[in-house]
mmCIF file of C-alpha atoms (C1' of nucleotides) in Angstrom:
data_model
loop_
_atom_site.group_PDB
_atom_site.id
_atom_site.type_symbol
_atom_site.label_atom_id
_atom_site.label_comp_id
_atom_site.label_asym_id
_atom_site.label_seq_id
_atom_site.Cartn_x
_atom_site.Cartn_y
_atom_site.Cartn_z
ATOM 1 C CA UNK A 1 39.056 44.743 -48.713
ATOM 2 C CA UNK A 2 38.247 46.010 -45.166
ATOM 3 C CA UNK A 3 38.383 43.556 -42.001
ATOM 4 C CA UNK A 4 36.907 43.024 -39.231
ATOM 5 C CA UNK A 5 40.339 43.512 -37.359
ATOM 6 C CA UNK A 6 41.193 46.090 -39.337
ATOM 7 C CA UNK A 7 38.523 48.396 -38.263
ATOM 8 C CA UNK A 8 38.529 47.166 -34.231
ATOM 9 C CA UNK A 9 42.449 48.477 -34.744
ATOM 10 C CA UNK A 10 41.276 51.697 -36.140
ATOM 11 C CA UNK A 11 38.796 52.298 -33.097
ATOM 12 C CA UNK A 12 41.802 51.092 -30.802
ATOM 13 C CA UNK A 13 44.156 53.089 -32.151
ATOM 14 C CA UNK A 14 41.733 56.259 -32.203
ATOM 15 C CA UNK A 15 41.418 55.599 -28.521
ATOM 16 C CA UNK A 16 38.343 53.973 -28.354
ATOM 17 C CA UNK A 17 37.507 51.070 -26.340
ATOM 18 C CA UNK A 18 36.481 47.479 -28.051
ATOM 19 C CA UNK A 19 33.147 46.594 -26.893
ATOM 20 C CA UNK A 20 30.953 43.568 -27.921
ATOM 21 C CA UNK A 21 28.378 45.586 -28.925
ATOM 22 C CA UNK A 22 31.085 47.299 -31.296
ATOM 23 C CA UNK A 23 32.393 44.216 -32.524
ATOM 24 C CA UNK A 24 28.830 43.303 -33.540
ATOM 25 C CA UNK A 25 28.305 46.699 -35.599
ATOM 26 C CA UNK A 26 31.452 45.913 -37.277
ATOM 27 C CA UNK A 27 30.346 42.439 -38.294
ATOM 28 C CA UNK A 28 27.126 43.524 -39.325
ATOM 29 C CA UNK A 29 28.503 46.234 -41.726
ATOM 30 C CA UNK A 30 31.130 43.909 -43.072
ATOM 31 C CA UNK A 31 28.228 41.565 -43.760
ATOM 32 C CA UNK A 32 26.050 43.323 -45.214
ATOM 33 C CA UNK A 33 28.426 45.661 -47.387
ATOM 34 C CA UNK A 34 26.671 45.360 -50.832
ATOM 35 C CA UNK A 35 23.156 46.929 -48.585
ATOM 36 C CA UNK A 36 22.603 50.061 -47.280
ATOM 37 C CA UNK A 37 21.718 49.934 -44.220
ATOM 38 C CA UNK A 38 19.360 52.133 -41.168
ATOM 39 C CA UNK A 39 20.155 52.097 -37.788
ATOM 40 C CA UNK A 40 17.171 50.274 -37.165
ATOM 41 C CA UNK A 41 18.569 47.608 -39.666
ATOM 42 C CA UNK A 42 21.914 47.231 -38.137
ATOM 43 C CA UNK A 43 20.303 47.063 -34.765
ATOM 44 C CA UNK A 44 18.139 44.231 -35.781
ATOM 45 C CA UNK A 45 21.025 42.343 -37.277
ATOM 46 C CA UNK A 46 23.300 43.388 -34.075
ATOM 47 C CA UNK A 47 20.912 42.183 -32.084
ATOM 48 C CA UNK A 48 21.246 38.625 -33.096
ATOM 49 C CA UNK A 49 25.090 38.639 -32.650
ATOM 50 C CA UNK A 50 24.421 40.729 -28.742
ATOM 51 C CA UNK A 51 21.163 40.730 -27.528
ATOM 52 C CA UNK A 52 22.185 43.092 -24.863
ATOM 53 C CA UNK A 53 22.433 46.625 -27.255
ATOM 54 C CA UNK A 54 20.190 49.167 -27.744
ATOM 55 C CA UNK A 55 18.915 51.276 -30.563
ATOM 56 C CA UNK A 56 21.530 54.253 -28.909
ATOM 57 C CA UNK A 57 24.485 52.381 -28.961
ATOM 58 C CA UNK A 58 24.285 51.896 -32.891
ATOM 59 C CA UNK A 59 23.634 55.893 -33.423
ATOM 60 C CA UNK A 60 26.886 56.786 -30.678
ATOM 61 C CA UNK A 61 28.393 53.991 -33.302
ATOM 62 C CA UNK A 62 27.606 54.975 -36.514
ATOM 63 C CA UNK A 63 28.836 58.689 -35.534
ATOM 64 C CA UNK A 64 31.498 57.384 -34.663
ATOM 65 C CA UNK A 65 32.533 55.568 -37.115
ATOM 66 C CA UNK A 66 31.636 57.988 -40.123
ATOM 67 C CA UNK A 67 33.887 59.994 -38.061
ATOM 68 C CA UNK A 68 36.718 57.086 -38.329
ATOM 69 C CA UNK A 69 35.426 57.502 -41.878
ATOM 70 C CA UNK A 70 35.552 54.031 -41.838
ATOM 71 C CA UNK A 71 31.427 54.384 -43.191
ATOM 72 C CA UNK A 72 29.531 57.072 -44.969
ATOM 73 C CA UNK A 73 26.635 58.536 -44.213
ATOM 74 C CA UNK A 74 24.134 58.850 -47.182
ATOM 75 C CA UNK A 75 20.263 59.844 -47.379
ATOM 76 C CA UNK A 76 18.699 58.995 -50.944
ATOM 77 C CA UNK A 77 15.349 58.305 -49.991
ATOM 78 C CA UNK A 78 12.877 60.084 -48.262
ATOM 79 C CA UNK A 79 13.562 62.787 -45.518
ATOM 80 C CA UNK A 80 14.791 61.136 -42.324
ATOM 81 C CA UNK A 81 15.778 57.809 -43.792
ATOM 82 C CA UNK A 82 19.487 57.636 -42.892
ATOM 83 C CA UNK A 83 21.587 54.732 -44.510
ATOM 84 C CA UNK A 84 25.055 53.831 -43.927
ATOM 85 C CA UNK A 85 27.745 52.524 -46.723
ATOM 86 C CA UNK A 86 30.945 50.819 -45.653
ATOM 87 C CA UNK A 87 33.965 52.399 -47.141
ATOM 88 C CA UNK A 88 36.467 50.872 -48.871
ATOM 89 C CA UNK A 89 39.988 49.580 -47.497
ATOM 90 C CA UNK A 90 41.710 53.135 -47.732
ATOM 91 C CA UNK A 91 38.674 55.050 -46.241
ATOM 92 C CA UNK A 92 37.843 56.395 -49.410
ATOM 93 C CA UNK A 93 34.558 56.689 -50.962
ATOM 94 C CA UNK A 94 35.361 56.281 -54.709
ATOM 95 C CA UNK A 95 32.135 54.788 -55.399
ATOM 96 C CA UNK A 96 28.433 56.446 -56.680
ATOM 97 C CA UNK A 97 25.072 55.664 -56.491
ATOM 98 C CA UNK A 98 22.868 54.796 -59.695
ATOM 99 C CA UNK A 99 18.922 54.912 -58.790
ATOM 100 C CA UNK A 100 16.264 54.152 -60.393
ATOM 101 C CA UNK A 101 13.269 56.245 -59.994
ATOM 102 C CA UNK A 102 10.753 53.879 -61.401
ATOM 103 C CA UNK A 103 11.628 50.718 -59.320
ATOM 104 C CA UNK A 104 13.805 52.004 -56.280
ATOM 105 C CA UNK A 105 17.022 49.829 -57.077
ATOM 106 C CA UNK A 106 19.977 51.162 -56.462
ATOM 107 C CA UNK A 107 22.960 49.747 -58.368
ATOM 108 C CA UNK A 108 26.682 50.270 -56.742
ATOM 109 C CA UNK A 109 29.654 51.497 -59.342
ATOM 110 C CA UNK A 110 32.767 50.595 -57.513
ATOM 111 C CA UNK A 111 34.877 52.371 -59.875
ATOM 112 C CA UNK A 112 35.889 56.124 -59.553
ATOM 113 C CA UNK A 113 34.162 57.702 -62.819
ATOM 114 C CA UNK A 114 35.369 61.231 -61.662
ATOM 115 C CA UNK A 115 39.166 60.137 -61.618
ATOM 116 C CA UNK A 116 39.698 62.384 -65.418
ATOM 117 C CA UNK A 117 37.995 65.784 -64.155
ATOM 118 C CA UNK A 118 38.543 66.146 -60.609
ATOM 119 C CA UNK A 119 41.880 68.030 -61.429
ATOM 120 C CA UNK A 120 40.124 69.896 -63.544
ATOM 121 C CA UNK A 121 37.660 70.956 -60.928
ATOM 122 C CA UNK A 122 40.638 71.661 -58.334
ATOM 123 C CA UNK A 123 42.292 73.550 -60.440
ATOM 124 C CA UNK A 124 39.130 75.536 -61.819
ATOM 125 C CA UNK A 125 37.917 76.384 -58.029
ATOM 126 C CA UNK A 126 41.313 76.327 -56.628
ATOM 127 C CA UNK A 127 39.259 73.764 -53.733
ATOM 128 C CA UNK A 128 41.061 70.567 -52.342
ATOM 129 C CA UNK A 129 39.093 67.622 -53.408
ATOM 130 C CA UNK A 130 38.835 64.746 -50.228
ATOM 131 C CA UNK A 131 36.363 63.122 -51.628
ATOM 132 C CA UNK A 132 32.946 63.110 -53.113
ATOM 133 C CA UNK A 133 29.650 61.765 -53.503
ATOM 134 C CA UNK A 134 28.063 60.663 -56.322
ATOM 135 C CA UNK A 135 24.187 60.241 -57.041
ATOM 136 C CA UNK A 136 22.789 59.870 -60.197
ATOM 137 C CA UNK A 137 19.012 59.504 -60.497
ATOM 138 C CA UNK A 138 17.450 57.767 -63.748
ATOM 139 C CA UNK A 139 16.297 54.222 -65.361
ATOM 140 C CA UNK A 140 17.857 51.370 -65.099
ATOM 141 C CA UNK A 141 18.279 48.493 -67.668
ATOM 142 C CA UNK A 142 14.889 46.575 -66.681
ATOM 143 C CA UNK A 143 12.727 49.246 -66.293
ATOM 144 C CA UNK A 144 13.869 50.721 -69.540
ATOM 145 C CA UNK A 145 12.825 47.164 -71.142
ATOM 146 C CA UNK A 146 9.510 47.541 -69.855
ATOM 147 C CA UNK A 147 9.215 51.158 -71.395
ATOM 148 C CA UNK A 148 8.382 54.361 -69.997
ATOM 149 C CA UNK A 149 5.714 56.444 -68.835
ATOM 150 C CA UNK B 157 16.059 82.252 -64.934
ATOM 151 C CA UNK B 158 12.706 81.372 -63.525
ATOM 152 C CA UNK B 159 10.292 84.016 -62.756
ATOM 153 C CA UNK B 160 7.594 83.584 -60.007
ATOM 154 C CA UNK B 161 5.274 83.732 -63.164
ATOM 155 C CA UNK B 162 7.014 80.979 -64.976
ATOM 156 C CA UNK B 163 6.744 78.970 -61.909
ATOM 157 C CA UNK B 164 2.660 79.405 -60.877
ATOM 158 C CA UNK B 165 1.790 78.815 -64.154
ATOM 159 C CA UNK B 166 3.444 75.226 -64.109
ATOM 160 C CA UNK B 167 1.443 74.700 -60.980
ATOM 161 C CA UNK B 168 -1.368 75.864 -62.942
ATOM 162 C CA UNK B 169 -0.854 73.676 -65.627
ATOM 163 C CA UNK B 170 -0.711 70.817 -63.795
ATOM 164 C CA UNK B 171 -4.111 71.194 -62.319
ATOM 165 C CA UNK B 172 -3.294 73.050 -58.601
ATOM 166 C CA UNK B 173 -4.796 76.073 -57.434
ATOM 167 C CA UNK B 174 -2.922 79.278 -57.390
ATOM 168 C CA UNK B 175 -3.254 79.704 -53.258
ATOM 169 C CA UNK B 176 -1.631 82.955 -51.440
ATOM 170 C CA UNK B 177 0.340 80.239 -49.481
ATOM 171 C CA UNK B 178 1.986 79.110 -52.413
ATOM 172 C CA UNK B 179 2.861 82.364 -54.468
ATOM 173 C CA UNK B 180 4.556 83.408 -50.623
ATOM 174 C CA UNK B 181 6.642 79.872 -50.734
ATOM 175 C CA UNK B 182 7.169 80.796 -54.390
ATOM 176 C CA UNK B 183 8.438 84.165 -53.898
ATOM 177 C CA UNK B 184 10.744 83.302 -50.914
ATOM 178 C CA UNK B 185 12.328 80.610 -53.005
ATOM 179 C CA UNK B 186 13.100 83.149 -55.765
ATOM 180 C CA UNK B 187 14.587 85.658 -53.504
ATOM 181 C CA UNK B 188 16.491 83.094 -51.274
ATOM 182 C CA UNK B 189 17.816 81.246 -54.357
ATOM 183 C CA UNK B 190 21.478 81.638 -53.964
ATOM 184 C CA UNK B 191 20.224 80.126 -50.230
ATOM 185 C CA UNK B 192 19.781 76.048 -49.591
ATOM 186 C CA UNK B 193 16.303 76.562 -47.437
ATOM 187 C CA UNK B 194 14.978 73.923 -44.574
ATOM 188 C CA UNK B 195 11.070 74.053 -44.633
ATOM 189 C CA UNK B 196 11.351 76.236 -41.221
ATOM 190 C CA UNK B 197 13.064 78.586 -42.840
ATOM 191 C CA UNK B 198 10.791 78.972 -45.929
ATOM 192 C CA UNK B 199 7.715 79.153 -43.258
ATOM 193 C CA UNK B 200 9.624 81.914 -41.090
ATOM 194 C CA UNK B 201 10.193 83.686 -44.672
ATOM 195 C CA UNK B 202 6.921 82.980 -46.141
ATOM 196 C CA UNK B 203 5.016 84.032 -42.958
ATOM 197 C CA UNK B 204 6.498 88.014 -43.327
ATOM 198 C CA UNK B 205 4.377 87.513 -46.649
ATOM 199 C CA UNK B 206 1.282 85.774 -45.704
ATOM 200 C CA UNK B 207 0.892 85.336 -42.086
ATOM 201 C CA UNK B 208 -1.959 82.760 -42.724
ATOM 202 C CA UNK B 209 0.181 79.853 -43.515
ATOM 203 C CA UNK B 210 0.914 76.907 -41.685
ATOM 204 C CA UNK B 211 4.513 74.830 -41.632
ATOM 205 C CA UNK B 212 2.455 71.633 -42.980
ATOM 206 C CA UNK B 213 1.474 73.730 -45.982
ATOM 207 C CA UNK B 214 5.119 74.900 -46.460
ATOM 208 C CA UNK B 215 5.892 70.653 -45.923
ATOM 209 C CA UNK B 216 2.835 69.836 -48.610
ATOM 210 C CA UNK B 217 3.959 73.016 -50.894
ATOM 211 C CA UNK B 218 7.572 71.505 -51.129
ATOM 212 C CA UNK B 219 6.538 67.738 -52.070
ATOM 213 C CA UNK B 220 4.604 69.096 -54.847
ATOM 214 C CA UNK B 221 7.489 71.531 -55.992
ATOM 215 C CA UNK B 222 9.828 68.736 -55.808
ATOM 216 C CA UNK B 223 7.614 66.356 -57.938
ATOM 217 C CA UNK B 224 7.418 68.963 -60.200
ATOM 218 C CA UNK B 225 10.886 69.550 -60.861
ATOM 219 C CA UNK B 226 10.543 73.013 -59.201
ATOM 220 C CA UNK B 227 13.005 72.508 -56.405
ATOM 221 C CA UNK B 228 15.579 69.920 -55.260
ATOM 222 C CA UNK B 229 15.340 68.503 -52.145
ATOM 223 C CA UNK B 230 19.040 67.749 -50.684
ATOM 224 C CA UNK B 231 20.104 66.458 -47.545
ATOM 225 C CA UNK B 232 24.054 66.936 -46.586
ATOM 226 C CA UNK B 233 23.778 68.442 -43.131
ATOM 227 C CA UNK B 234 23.485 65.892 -40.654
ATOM 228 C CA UNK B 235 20.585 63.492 -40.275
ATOM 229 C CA UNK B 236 16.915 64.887 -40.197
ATOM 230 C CA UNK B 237 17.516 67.934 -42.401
ATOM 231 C CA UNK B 238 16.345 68.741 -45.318
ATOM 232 C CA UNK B 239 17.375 71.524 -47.547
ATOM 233 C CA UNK B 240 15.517 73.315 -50.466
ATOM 234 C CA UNK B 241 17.275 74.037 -53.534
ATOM 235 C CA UNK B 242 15.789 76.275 -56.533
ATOM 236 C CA UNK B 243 15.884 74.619 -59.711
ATOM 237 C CA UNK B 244 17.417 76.261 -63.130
ATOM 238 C CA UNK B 245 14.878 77.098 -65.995
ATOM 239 C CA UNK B 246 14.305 74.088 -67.697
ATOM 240 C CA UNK B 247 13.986 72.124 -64.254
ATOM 241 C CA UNK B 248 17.487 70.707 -64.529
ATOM 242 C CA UNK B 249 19.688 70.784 -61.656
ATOM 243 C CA UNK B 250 23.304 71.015 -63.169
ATOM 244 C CA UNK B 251 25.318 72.472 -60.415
ATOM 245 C CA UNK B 252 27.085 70.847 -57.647
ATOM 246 C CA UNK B 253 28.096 71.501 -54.503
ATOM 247 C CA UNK B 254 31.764 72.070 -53.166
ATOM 248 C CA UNK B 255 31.921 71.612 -49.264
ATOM 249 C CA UNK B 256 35.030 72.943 -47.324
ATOM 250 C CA UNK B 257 35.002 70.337 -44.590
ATOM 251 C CA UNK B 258 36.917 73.333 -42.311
ATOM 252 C CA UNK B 259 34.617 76.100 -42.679
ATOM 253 C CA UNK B 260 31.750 74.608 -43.936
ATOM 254 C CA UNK B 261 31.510 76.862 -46.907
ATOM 255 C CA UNK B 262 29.406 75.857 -49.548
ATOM 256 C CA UNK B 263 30.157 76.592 -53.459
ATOM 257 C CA UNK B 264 27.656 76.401 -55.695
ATOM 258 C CA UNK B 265 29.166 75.171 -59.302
ATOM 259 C CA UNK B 266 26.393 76.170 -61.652
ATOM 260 C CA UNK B 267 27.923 74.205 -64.488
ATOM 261 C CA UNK B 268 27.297 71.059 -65.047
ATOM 262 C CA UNK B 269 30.338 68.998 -64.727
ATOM 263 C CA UNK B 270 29.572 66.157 -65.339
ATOM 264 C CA UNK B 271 28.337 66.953 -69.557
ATOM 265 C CA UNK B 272 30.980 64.824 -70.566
ATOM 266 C CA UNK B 273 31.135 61.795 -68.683
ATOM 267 C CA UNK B 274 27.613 60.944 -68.343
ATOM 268 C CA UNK B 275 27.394 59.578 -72.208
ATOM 269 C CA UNK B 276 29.683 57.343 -70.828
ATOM 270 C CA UNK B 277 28.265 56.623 -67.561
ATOM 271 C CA UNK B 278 24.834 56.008 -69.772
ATOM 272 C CA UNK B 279 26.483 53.109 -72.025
ATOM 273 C CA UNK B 280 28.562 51.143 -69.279
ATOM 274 C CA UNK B 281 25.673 50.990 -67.133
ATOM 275 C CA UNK B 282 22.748 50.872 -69.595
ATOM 276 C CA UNK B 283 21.014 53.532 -67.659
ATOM 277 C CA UNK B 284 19.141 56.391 -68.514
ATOM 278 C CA UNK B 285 20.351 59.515 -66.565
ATOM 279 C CA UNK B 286 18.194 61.812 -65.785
ATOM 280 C CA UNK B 287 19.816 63.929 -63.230
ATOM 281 C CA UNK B 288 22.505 64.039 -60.804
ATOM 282 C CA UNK B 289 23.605 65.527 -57.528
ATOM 283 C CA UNK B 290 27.173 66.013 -57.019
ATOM 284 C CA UNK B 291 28.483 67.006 -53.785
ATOM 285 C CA UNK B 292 32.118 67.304 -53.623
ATOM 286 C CA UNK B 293 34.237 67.315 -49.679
ATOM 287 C CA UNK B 294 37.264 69.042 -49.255
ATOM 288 C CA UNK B 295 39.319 72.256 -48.501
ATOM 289 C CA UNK B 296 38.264 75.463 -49.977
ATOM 290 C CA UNK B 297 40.682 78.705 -51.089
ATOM 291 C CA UNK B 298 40.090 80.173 -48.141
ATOM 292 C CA UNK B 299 41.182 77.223 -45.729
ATOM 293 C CA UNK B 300 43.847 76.116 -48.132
ATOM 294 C CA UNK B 301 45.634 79.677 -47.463
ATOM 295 C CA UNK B 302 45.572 79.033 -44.022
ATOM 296 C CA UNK B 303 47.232 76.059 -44.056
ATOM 297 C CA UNK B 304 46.123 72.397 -43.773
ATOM 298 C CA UNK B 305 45.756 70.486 -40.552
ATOM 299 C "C1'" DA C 9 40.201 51.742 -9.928
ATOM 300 C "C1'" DT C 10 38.973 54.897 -13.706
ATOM 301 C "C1'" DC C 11 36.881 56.377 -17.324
ATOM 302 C "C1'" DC C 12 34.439 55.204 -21.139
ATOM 303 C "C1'" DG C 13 30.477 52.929 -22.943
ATOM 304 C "C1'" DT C 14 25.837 51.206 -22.454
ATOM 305 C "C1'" DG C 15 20.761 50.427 -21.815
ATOM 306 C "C1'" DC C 16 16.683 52.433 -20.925
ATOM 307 C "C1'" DA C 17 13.342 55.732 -21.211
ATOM 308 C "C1'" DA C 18 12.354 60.389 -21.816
ATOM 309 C "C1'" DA C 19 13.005 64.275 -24.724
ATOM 310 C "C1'" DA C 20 13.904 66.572 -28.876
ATOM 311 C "C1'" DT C 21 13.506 67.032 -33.947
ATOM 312 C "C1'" DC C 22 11.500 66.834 -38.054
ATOM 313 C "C1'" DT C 23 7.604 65.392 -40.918
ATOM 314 C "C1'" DT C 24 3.012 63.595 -41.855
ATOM 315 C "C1'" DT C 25 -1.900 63.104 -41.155
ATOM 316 C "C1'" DG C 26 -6.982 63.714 -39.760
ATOM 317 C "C1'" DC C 27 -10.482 66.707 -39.909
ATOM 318 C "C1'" DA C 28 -13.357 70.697 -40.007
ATOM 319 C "C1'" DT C 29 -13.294 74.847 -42.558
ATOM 320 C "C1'" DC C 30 -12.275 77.815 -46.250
ATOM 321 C "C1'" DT C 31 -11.250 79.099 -51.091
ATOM 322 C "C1'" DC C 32 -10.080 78.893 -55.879
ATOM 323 C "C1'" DG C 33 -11.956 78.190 -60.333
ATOM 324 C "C1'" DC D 217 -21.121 74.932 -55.905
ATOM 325 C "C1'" DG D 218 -17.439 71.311 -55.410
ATOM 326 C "C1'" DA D 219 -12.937 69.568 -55.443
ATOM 327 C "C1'" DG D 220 -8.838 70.782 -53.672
ATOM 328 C "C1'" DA D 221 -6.093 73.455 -49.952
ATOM 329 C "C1'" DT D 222 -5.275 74.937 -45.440
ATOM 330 C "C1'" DG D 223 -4.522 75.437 -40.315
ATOM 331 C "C1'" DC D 224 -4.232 73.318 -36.237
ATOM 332 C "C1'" DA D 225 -3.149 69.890 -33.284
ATOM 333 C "C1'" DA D 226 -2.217 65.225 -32.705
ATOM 334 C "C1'" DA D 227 0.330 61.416 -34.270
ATOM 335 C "C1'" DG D 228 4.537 59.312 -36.423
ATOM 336 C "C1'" DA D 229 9.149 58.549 -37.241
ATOM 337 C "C1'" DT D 230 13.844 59.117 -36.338
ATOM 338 C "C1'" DT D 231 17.592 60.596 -33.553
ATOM 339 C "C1'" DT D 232 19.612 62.447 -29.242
ATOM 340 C "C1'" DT D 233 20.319 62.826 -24.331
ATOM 341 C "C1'" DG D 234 20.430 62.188 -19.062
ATOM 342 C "C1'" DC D 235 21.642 59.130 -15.808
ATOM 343 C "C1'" DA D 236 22.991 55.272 -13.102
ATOM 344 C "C1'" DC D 237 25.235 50.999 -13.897
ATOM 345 C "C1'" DG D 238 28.635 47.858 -15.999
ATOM 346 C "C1'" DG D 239 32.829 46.733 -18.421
ATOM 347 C "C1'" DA D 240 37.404 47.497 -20.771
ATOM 348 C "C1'" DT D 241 42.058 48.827 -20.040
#
DNA sequence: ATCCGTGCAAAATCTTTGCATCTCG
DNA sequence: CGAGATGCAAAGATTTTGCACGGAT
C-alpha cells in the first residue's frame, strides 16, 4: 500500500518542492482511494485540510502526478468529466473498471485479469506492454436481480 | 462491414429522420474509419459535403450514433477530447487499442482479445458484459528498434 | 537569495441549450 | 401539416494560463 511519505519522497526525489497544498492532495487521494475523484472533488476535500489553494493548483497537481504515475487519469463518464485513480504501491495500474450502465456503479477489480494473455499480445504485435486500462461496460449483480429492459 | 445504407436505415428504424446533415456525418465516418474522429473534425469533413451543417448538429448527430451503438465514443488524449470511433457490423466494438507511449502511434487490434477471459470475468463478478474498451500503453516495433529510454 | 509554486482572474476549450425556422415523412 | 431537426449564438462546464506575490530549499 502507498503512503503518504512515500509519495512526498517521490515528488522530492523528482525534484519537486513539498508544499502544503501538495501534502493536502496527497492526503486527499490516499483518503479517498476506493472513489474516483474530479478536480473539483479533490479541491473541495483539499480545501478543508488548506483553505489557502485554488482550483489551479490541483490541475498543475494532478498533471503532475499522473506524470509521477503515482495516479491515473481516467474519463468513463460523460465528455469532460475527468477522474483520477490512485495507483498502487509499484505505480502500476493492474486494476479495471466494471460499470454498470443501468445504475452508474462502478465496481473496482484489484486483481490483474490480463496477467495469462498479455504475452500473448506482445508477442503477437511485437509491442512492449507498460501497462493497460481496463473498462468493461455491462450489468451488475443488483440490477440484473431487478431484470432488464 | 457497415455500409452507409446499413447505417441510415437503423436511424430509420428507430424513428429519426433521414436529414442531409446526417447521411454527410454518416459518410465521413465510413470513409475516415481506420481514423479516431473529434466532432471538429467530423464537422470540417462533413462541411466539404453539406456546407449547411452546424458543429451542434455534428455534437447532437454523435449522441444519437453513440446510443445507438453506431459509434464509440473514446477519450485517451488528454482531458476535454473526445474521439469518434466506427463501430463493426453487428455494433460490437471488439478491438483495442495499442498506444506507443514514444511515438504516440496507435494500433488498432480488430480482434477481440479478450473472447476468452470474459466468461470468466462474467462468473467471478456476477456481471453481465456487454462490451469493453481495452487500451493497452507501451512501446511499439518501431520504438522498440530504436532502443528504449 | 533563488527559483519554484501559488492564487486569482481572465482566457481558452469543448459541449450543450434556447429559440426561431425549416424539413422530412 | 406537424413533430422532429437544424443553425446560430449564447450559455455552461471544465481546464489552462499570465502574472505578481509568497514560500521552500
Amino acid at each position: 500500500v502507498e503512503t503518504n511519505q512515500h509519495v512526498m519522497a517521490k515528488l522530492n526525489k523528482a525534484g519537486f518542492k513539498l508544499t502544503n497544498q501538495r501534502r493536502a492532495i496527497v492526503k486527499v487521494l490516499l483518503e479517498k482511494q476506493k472513489d474516483h475523484l474530479s478536480a473539483e472533488e479533490v479541491y473541495h476535500f483539499a480545501r478543508k485540510i488548506t483553505p489557502e489553494i485554488g482550483l489551479a493548483t490541483v490541475y498543475r497537481t494532478m498533471d503532475l502526478l499522473v506524470d509521477l504515475q503515482v495516479v491515473d487519469r481516467i474519463s468513463f463518464k460523460e465528455a469532460g468529466m475527468v477522474l483520477y485513480d490512485l495507483r498502487g504501491d509499484r505505480g502500476q495500474h493492474f486494476h479495471s473498471h466494471l460499470i454498470c450502465d443501468r445504475c452508474g456503479d462502478v465496481l473496482e477489480v484489484e486483481e490483474d485479469i490480463m496477467a495469462d494473455i498479455e504475452p500473448m499480445i506482445e508477442e503477437k504485435f511485437a509491442f512492449k506492454i507498460f501497462d493497460h486500462q481496463l473498462t468493461i461496460h455491462g450489468l451488475c449483480q443488483d440490477c440484473l436481480k431487478r431484470g432488464e429492459s
